[in-house]
Tab-separated table of C-alpha atoms and ligand atoms in Angstrom:
chain	number	residue	atom	x	y	z
A	12	MET	CA	7.815	44.503	34.092
A	13	LYS	CA	11.507	44.103	33.644
A	14	THR	CA	12.931	47.494	34.966
A	15	HIS	CA	16.624	46.523	34.546
A	16	ILE	CA	18.473	47.777	31.580
A	17	PRO	CA	21.122	45.526	30.518
A	18	HIS	CA	23.717	48.414	29.259
A	19	ALA	CA	22.846	50.692	31.987
A	20	LYS	CA	25.120	50.951	35.149
A	21	SER	CA	23.443	48.531	36.990
A	22	GLY	CA	24.908	49.197	40.357
A	23	VAL	CA	27.110	47.158	42.856
A	24	VAL	CA	24.644	44.748	44.346
A	25	ARG	CA	23.757	43.337	40.566
A	26	LYS	CA	27.391	43.381	39.473
A	27	TYR	CA	28.946	41.648	42.656
A	28	ARG	CA	25.890	39.914	44.238
A	29	ASP	CA	28.009	36.610	44.501
A	30	ARG	CA	30.444	38.338	46.551
A	31	LEU	CA	28.073	40.021	49.022
A	32	PRO	CA	25.812	38.896	51.792
A	33	GLY	CA	22.463	37.476	50.499
A	34	ILE	CA	19.912	39.851	49.188
A	35	PRO	CA	16.703	38.589	47.721
A	36	ASP	CA	15.706	39.656	43.824
A	37	GLY	CA	12.870	41.957	45.184
A	38	ALA	CA	14.999	44.009	47.782
A	39	ILE	CA	17.940	44.906	45.492
A	40	VAL	CA	17.995	48.785	45.641
A	41	SER	CA	20.206	50.741	43.351
A	42	LEU	CA	20.940	54.359	42.271
A	43	GLY	CA	23.784	53.245	39.558
A	44	GLU	CA	26.304	53.609	42.099
A	45	GLY	CA	29.825	52.189	41.297
A	46	ASP	CA	31.748	51.890	37.907
A	47	THR	CA	33.543	55.263	38.787
A	48	PRO	CA	36.300	56.190	36.477
A	49	LEU	CA	40.041	55.571	36.948
A	50	ILE	CA	41.829	58.757	35.882
A	51	GLU	CA	45.329	59.117	35.079
A	52	ALA	CA	47.160	61.817	36.708
A	53	PRO	CA	50.431	62.907	35.011
A	54	ARG	CA	50.884	66.234	36.933
A	55	VAL	CA	50.431	64.432	40.193
A	56	SER	CA	52.498	61.699	39.267
A	57	GLU	CA	55.685	63.780	38.207
A	58	LEU	CA	55.406	65.258	41.938
A	59	ALA	CA	54.690	62.197	43.420
A	60	GLY	CA	57.461	60.037	41.660
A	61	ALA	CA	54.945	57.150	40.971
A	62	ARG	CA	52.476	56.542	38.518
A	63	VAL	CA	49.067	58.124	39.953
A	64	TYR	CA	45.673	57.269	39.091
A	65	LEU	CA	42.630	58.977	40.702
A	66	LYS	CA	39.366	56.698	41.557
A	67	PHE	CA	36.847	59.334	41.340
A	68	GLU	CA	34.095	58.380	43.873
A	69	GLY	CA	32.864	61.832	43.449
A	70	ALA	CA	31.048	60.086	40.380
A	71	ASN	CA	28.698	58.285	42.515
A	72	PRO	CA	25.035	59.223	42.454
A	73	THR	CA	25.285	61.406	45.646
A	74	GLY	CA	28.910	62.167	45.180
A	75	SER	CA	30.669	60.019	47.369
A	76	PHE	CA	31.778	56.304	47.661
A	77	LYS	CA	29.354	55.997	50.765
A	78	ASP	CA	26.731	55.173	47.902
A	79	ARG	CA	28.459	51.849	47.500
A	80	GLY	CA	27.820	50.386	50.838
A	81	MET	CA	24.681	52.321	51.130
A	82	ALA	CA	23.192	50.345	48.357
A	83	VAL	CA	23.779	46.943	50.039
A	84	ALA	CA	22.955	48.016	53.683
A	85	MET	CA	19.835	49.628	52.383
A	86	SER	CA	18.662	46.502	50.194
A	87	ARG	CA	19.514	44.099	53.536
A	88	ALA	CA	17.292	46.948	55.905
A	89	LEU	CA	14.621	46.529	53.115
A	90	ALA	CA	14.891	42.573	53.012
A	91	ALA	CA	14.901	42.822	56.809
A	92	GLY	CA	11.565	44.609	56.972
A	93	ASN	CA	12.826	47.724	58.504
A	94	ARG	CA	10.621	50.877	58.537
A	95	ALA	CA	13.350	53.518	59.526
A	96	CYS	CA	17.096	53.783	59.432
A	97	VAL	CA	19.303	56.180	61.460
A	98	CYS	CA	23.129	57.064	61.156
A	99	ALA	CA	25.609	59.553	62.592
A	100	SER	CA	27.501	61.384	59.991
A	101	THR	CA	29.736	64.111	58.710
A	102	GLY	CA	27.592	64.622	55.982
A	103	ASN	CA	28.109	62.158	53.148
A	104	THR	CA	26.620	58.884	54.836
A	105	ALA	CA	23.834	61.198	55.695
A	106	ALA	CA	23.270	62.519	51.942
A	107	SER	CA	23.633	59.038	50.808
A	108	ALA	CA	21.309	57.436	53.471
A	109	ALA	CA	18.835	60.152	52.658
A	110	ALA	CA	18.657	59.179	48.890
A	111	TYR	CA	18.364	55.632	49.406
A	112	ALA	CA	16.224	55.932	51.800
A	113	ALA	CA	13.931	57.867	49.666
A	114	ARG	CA	14.385	55.535	47.021
A	115	VAL	CA	12.871	52.713	49.085
A	116	GLY	CA	10.465	54.811	51.023
A	117	ILE	CA	11.566	54.238	54.423
A	118	ARG	CA	12.189	56.982	57.265
A	119	CYS	CA	15.687	58.438	57.319
A	120	PHE	CA	17.197	60.261	60.493
A	121	VAL	CA	20.664	61.496	60.487
A	122	VAL	CA	22.688	62.494	63.632
A	123	VAL	CA	25.346	65.181	62.944
A	124	PRO	CA	27.631	67.205	64.974
A	125	ALA	CA	26.114	71.064	64.927
A	126	GLY	CA	27.659	73.169	62.303
A	127	GLY	CA	29.965	70.354	61.423
A	128	VAL	CA	28.348	69.310	57.833
A	129	ALA	CA	29.491	70.884	54.696
A	130	LEU	CA	26.717	72.822	52.818
A	131	GLY	CA	26.226	70.708	49.835
A	132	LYS	CA	25.760	67.728	52.268
A	133	ALA	CA	23.130	69.132	54.316
A	134	VAL	CA	21.399	70.515	51.347
A	135	GLN	CA	21.084	66.908	49.712
A	136	VAL	CA	19.768	65.423	53.093
A	137	LEU	CA	16.869	68.483	53.216
A	138	ALA	CA	16.114	67.631	49.450
A	139	HIS	CA	15.503	64.118	50.222
A	140	GLY	CA	13.505	64.604	52.868
A	141	ALA	CA	15.419	62.993	55.820
A	142	ARG	CA	15.416	64.406	59.186
A	143	ILE	CA	18.462	65.964	60.383
A	144	VAL	CA	19.221	65.819	64.349
A	145	GLN	CA	21.866	68.474	64.897
A	146	ILE	CA	23.496	67.505	68.185
A	147	GLU	CA	25.766	69.509	70.632
A	148	GLY	CA	28.486	67.034	70.443
A	149	SER	CA	31.094	65.578	67.972
A	150	PHE	CA	30.677	62.823	65.517
A	151	ASP	CA	31.801	60.347	67.906
A	152	GLU	CA	28.976	61.159	70.341
A	153	ALA	CA	26.504	60.883	67.244
A	154	LEU	CA	27.576	57.476	66.423
A	155	ARG	CA	27.049	56.299	70.004
A	156	LEU	CA	23.542	57.968	69.985
A	157	SER	CA	22.888	56.554	66.750
A	158	ARG	CA	23.698	52.668	67.721
A	159	ARG	CA	21.770	52.908	70.569
A	160	ALA	CA	18.609	53.953	68.739
A	161	ALA	CA	19.070	51.045	66.439
A	162	ALA	CA	19.565	48.703	69.165
A	163	GLU	CA	16.861	49.987	71.468
A	164	LEU	CA	14.228	50.810	69.200
A	165	ASP	CA	12.024	48.192	66.618
A	166	GLY	CA	12.750	48.302	63.109
A	167	VAL	CA	15.269	50.559	62.868
A	168	ALA	CA	17.981	49.866	60.929
A	169	LEU	CA	21.901	51.223	61.684
A	170	VAL	CA	23.437	52.276	58.201
A	171	ASN	CA	26.620	53.404	59.479
A	172	SER	CA	30.167	51.713	58.348
A	173	VAL	CA	29.772	49.520	61.840
A	174	ASN	CA	27.254	47.882	59.868
A	175	PRO	CA	29.091	45.212	57.876
A	176	ASP	CA	26.832	45.257	54.911
A	177	ARG	CA	28.291	48.763	54.519
A	178	ILE	CA	31.957	47.645	54.438
A	179	ALA	CA	30.774	44.555	51.839
A	180	GLY	CA	29.621	47.425	49.620
A	181	GLN	CA	32.548	49.287	49.715
A	182	LYS	CA	35.043	46.728	48.866
A	183	THR	CA	33.615	46.607	45.612
A	184	ALA	CA	35.696	49.566	44.872
A	185	ALA	CA	38.844	47.570	45.057
A	186	PHE	CA	37.443	44.785	42.667
A	187	GLU	CA	36.978	47.719	40.138
A	188	VAL	CA	40.601	49.232	40.549
A	189	CYS	CA	41.806	45.670	40.124
A	190	GLU	CA	39.656	44.878	36.907
A	191	ALA	CA	40.491	48.448	35.338
A	192	LEU	CA	44.450	47.726	35.851
A	193	GLY	CA	44.206	44.252	35.189
A	194	ARG	CA	46.084	43.717	38.542
A	195	ALA	CA	46.306	45.493	42.041
A	196	PRO	CA	48.559	48.726	42.248
A	197	GLU	CA	51.551	48.715	44.074
A	198	ALA	CA	49.997	51.006	46.762
A	199	LEU	CA	46.743	52.429	47.551
A	200	ALA	CA	46.410	56.013	49.015
A	201	ILE	CA	43.189	56.832	50.823
A	202	PRO	CA	41.920	59.131	53.385
A	203	VAL	CA	40.984	57.895	56.962
A	204	GLY	CA	38.172	59.199	59.166
A	205	ASN	CA	35.911	56.627	60.724
A	206	ALA	CA	38.360	54.059	59.070
A	207	GLY	CA	35.615	51.934	57.394
A	208	ASN	CA	36.865	52.462	53.779
A	209	ILE	CA	40.519	51.399	54.584
A	210	THR	CA	39.012	48.380	56.074
A	211	ALA	CA	36.640	47.779	53.256
A	212	TYR	CA	39.517	48.215	50.528
A	213	TRP	CA	41.670	45.843	52.130
A	214	LYS	CA	38.956	43.207	52.407
A	215	GLY	CA	38.437	43.831	48.537
A	216	PHE	CA	42.024	43.406	47.797
A	217	CYS	CA	42.416	40.376	50.197
A	218	GLU	CA	39.403	38.683	48.314
A	219	TRP	CA	41.002	39.072	44.912
A	220	SER	CA	43.581	37.087	43.666
A	221	GLY	CA	46.975	38.064	43.520
A	222	PRO	CA	49.353	40.112	45.225
A	223	ALA	CA	47.783	43.231	47.303
A	224	PRO	CA	49.136	46.822	47.418
A	225	ARG	CA	50.506	48.761	50.329
A	226	MET	CA	47.906	50.682	52.132
A	227	LEU	CA	48.778	54.228	52.712
A	228	GLY	CA	46.084	55.947	54.724
A	229	PHE	CA	46.192	59.496	55.619
A	230	GLN	CA	44.742	61.662	58.239
A	231	ALA	CA	44.157	65.357	58.902
A	232	ALA	CA	46.695	66.624	61.492
A	233	GLY	CA	44.054	67.572	63.831
A	234	ALA	CA	42.127	64.547	63.773
A	235	ALA	CA	44.725	62.022	63.673
A	236	PRO	CA	44.088	59.618	66.334
A	237	LEU	CA	45.760	56.385	64.460
A	238	VAL	CA	49.060	58.097	64.005
A	239	LEU	CA	48.769	59.572	67.818
A	240	GLY	CA	47.696	56.036	69.048
A	241	ARG	CA	44.885	57.971	70.848
A	242	ALA	CA	41.513	59.194	70.835
A	243	VAL	CA	41.463	62.889	70.062
A	244	GLU	CA	38.571	64.738	72.083
A	245	ARG	CA	38.161	67.603	69.953
A	246	PRO	CA	39.031	66.862	66.502
A	247	GLU	CA	39.876	70.075	64.220
A	248	THR	CA	40.300	69.987	60.301
A	249	VAL	CA	39.072	71.976	57.096
A	250	ALA	CA	38.505	68.524	55.884
A	251	SER	CA	34.996	67.804	57.652
A	252	ALA	CA	34.378	64.365	56.464
A	253	ILE	CA	37.464	62.978	58.232
A	254	ARG	CA	36.916	65.188	61.235
A	255	ILE	CA	36.645	62.051	63.768
A	256	GLY	CA	38.478	61.534	66.960
A	257	ASP	CA	37.923	58.053	67.708
A	258	PRO	CA	37.538	55.837	64.585
A	259	ALA	CA	35.225	52.945	65.051
A	260	SER	CA	37.098	50.765	62.418
A	261	ARG	CA	40.237	51.367	64.260
A	262	GLU	CA	41.103	47.615	64.384
A	263	GLY	CA	40.377	47.274	60.546
A	264	ALA	CA	42.478	50.128	59.583
A	265	LEU	CA	45.516	48.981	61.641
A	266	ARG	CA	45.238	45.339	60.315
A	267	ALA	CA	45.101	46.535	56.880
A	268	VAL	CA	48.413	48.579	57.462
A	269	GLY	CA	50.230	45.819	59.111
A	270	GLU	CA	49.240	43.144	56.847
A	271	SER	CA	50.234	45.194	53.861
A	272	GLY	CA	53.417	46.718	55.052
A	273	GLY	CA	51.717	50.246	54.551
A	274	GLU	CA	51.456	53.027	56.998
A	275	ILE	CA	49.193	55.662	58.191
A	276	ASN	CA	50.503	59.429	58.065
A	277	ALA	CA	49.099	62.861	58.916
A	278	VAL	CA	48.813	65.982	56.579
A	279	THR	CA	48.173	69.640	57.344
A	280	ASP	CA	44.997	71.417	56.269
A	281	ALA	CA	47.256	73.785	54.460
A	282	GLU	CA	48.833	70.594	52.434
A	283	ILE	CA	45.175	69.291	51.852
A	284	LEU	CA	43.925	72.326	50.538
A	285	GLU	CA	47.149	72.935	48.442
A	286	ALA	CA	46.574	69.035	46.785
A	287	GLN	CA	42.794	70.100	46.425
A	288	ALA	CA	43.494	73.022	44.385
A	289	LEU	CA	46.327	70.975	42.288
A	290	LEU	CA	43.847	68.450	41.434
A	291	ALA	CA	41.371	71.080	40.089
A	292	ARG	CA	43.693	73.238	38.380
A	293	ALA	CA	46.047	70.689	37.147
A	294	GLU	CA	44.039	67.711	36.522
A	295	GLY	CA	40.704	68.971	35.919
A	296	VAL	CA	39.372	67.064	38.949
A	297	PHE	CA	37.533	68.699	41.770
A	298	CYS	CA	37.341	66.546	45.013
A	299	GLU	CA	36.312	67.738	48.501
A	300	PRO	CA	39.097	68.443	50.903
A	301	ALA	CA	39.113	65.041	52.802
A	302	SER	CA	39.614	63.267	49.357
A	303	ALA	CA	42.821	65.470	48.634
A	304	ALA	CA	44.082	64.398	51.799
A	305	ALA	CA	45.201	61.121	49.850
A	306	VAL	CA	47.132	63.168	47.345
A	307	ALA	CA	48.705	65.419	49.723
A	308	GLY	CA	49.915	62.422	51.533
A	309	LEU	CA	51.722	61.207	48.239
A	310	LEU	CA	53.075	64.196	47.543
A	311	LYS	CA	54.542	64.476	51.264
A	312	LEU	CA	56.013	61.175	51.129
A	313	ALA	CA	57.620	62.232	47.745
A	314	ARG	CA	59.103	65.091	49.623
A	315	GLU	CA	60.635	62.979	52.552
A	316	GLY	CA	62.064	60.796	49.650
A	317	ARG	CA	59.650	57.991	50.703
A	318	SER	CA	57.693	57.622	47.454
A	319	PRO	CA	55.928	54.341	47.150
A	320	GLY	CA	56.675	54.200	43.276
A	321	GLY	CA	55.127	52.094	40.554
A	322	THR	CA	51.467	52.716	40.121
A	323	VAL	CA	49.720	54.044	42.868
A	324	VAL	CA	45.736	54.591	43.066
A	325	ALA	CA	44.639	57.685	45.317
A	326	VAL	CA	40.924	57.268	46.128
A	327	LEU	CA	39.132	60.801	45.915
A	328	THR	CA	36.437	59.933	48.087
A	329	GLY	CA	33.775	62.780	47.396
A	330	HIS	CA	32.827	65.559	45.001
A	331	GLY	CA	34.519	69.076	45.441
A	332	LEU	CA	30.723	70.526	44.922
A	333	LYS	CA	29.900	68.675	48.278
A	334	ASP	CA	31.845	71.497	50.245
A	335	PRO	CA	31.702	74.941	48.096
A	336	ASP	CA	32.498	77.043	51.234
A	337	ALA	CA	36.469	75.336	51.089
A	338	VAL	CA	36.984	77.025	47.841
A	339	LYS	CA	34.855	80.333	47.875
A	340	SER	CA	36.311	81.171	51.553
A	341	ARG	CA	39.669	81.596	49.504
A	342	ALA	CA	38.410	83.083	46.085
A	343	GLU	CA	35.466	85.312	46.098
A	344	LEU	CA	33.672	86.006	42.822
A	345	PRO	CA	34.662	89.450	41.165
A	346	GLU	CA	32.802	92.604	41.141
A	347	PRO	CA	30.550	92.918	37.987
A	348	VAL	CA	31.924	94.972	34.923
A	349	PRO	CA	30.213	96.803	31.940
A	350	ALA	CA	29.157	94.529	29.311
A	351	ASP	CA	31.952	95.747	26.927
A	352	PHE	CA	33.890	93.708	24.260
A	353	GLY	CA	36.892	95.730	24.047
A	354	ALA	CA	37.484	95.318	27.454
A	355	LEU	CA	36.940	91.547	27.471
A	356	ALA	CA	39.239	91.110	24.442
A	357	ALA	CA	41.929	93.325	25.856
A	358	ARG	CA	41.756	91.102	29.186
A	359	ILE	CA	41.636	87.521	27.536
A	360	SER	CA	44.649	89.090	24.905
A	361	GLY	CA	46.393	90.231	28.056
A	362	GLU	CA	46.603	86.911	29.832
A	363	THR	CA	46.974	84.793	26.802
A	364	GLU	CA	50.247	86.538	25.412
A	365	PRO	CA	52.492	83.758	23.777
B	9	PLP	C1	33.224	59.131	54.747
B	9	PLP	C2	34.386	59.672	54.266
B	9	PLP	C3	35.700	59.635	54.221
B	9	PLP	C4	36.269	58.855	55.478
B	9	PLP	O1	35.747	57.532	55.042
B	9	PLP	P1	35.773	56.478	56.513
B	9	PLP	O2	35.289	55.100	56.301
B	9	PLP	O3	35.287	57.173	57.695
B	9	PLP	O4	37.521	56.334	57.019
B	9	PLP	C5	36.667	60.361	53.482
B	9	PLP	N1	36.255	61.194	52.617
B	9	PLP	C6	34.917	61.389	52.069
B	9	PLP	C7	34.663	62.381	51.104
B	9	PLP	C8	33.943	60.962	53.025
B	9	PLP	O5	32.671	61.056	52.762
């Protein structure tokens, strides 16, 4: 039976198969990832001094860009006959691995720093029936353990972005940006944690014909090893998805920045949360704190008189619903009031006077 509907989103493997590592027909896994919107951002553009578009990766099946790489990694793990997968995660890799492993029918083990995963992501992992191992340690330690588990245990695939299949899948976002604009933008702004995604975008832009963008990476000030030039032992930031002290793809990030004439900068938690609120309230786009780091960075460059100018794409890596506490801790729901029309009408009129 042919199960693939021609006009439905068919996923990154079917769409870009000739640019990806080999995957046999029977092993293709997709939840309809990719094909995410590129949204104009007039308010942000004004403040940033550039024509800014938002690549909204929160529109992927599990709510983050991780699905692009996971579709490829899980397809390849299936083709190789694995019976389980393992990953270290700050949350989104875990949520994505859990969903794709459920789809494929293999076991999924996610190793996370205890207390370090945002609520929405933890709930996703539980919903998909993956096993969570909370370690008393950092993401970086979780990654060391996961790498070792995959190396020493039979039939267990590592689905972190140190797996080149993940990077291959994630580079498809750069292709989509170029297809949508008809060329590459002048600059790409992107949050940087373990540095797999900036590595992947750069790979994608290099494989596309024509000029490549300047790569502008942004880390949280409390977790900025690539800005400081050394590992950070206890990374701290509200942006849990980029709370990483020793990026595995450090070389890839430095190459992207070096070859493109870009740079990596740090933004504070206050700047991140301000950018998250601006995107939600002035553009109607709700992303998680880590994603907002890209826009916070553009605003910061503009304030310093260093706006990249031209057309800039900011990658909004994950959906705002992933981390409800980031918003709820700053804005509580009001107390209930009587169900009274007069009071409601007065309230609405009061707040909408011309
Ligand atoms: C994983 C992730 C990042 C960081 O990507 P890296 O490839 O680790 O640099 C940023 N934002 C979100 C929402 C993520 O899930």
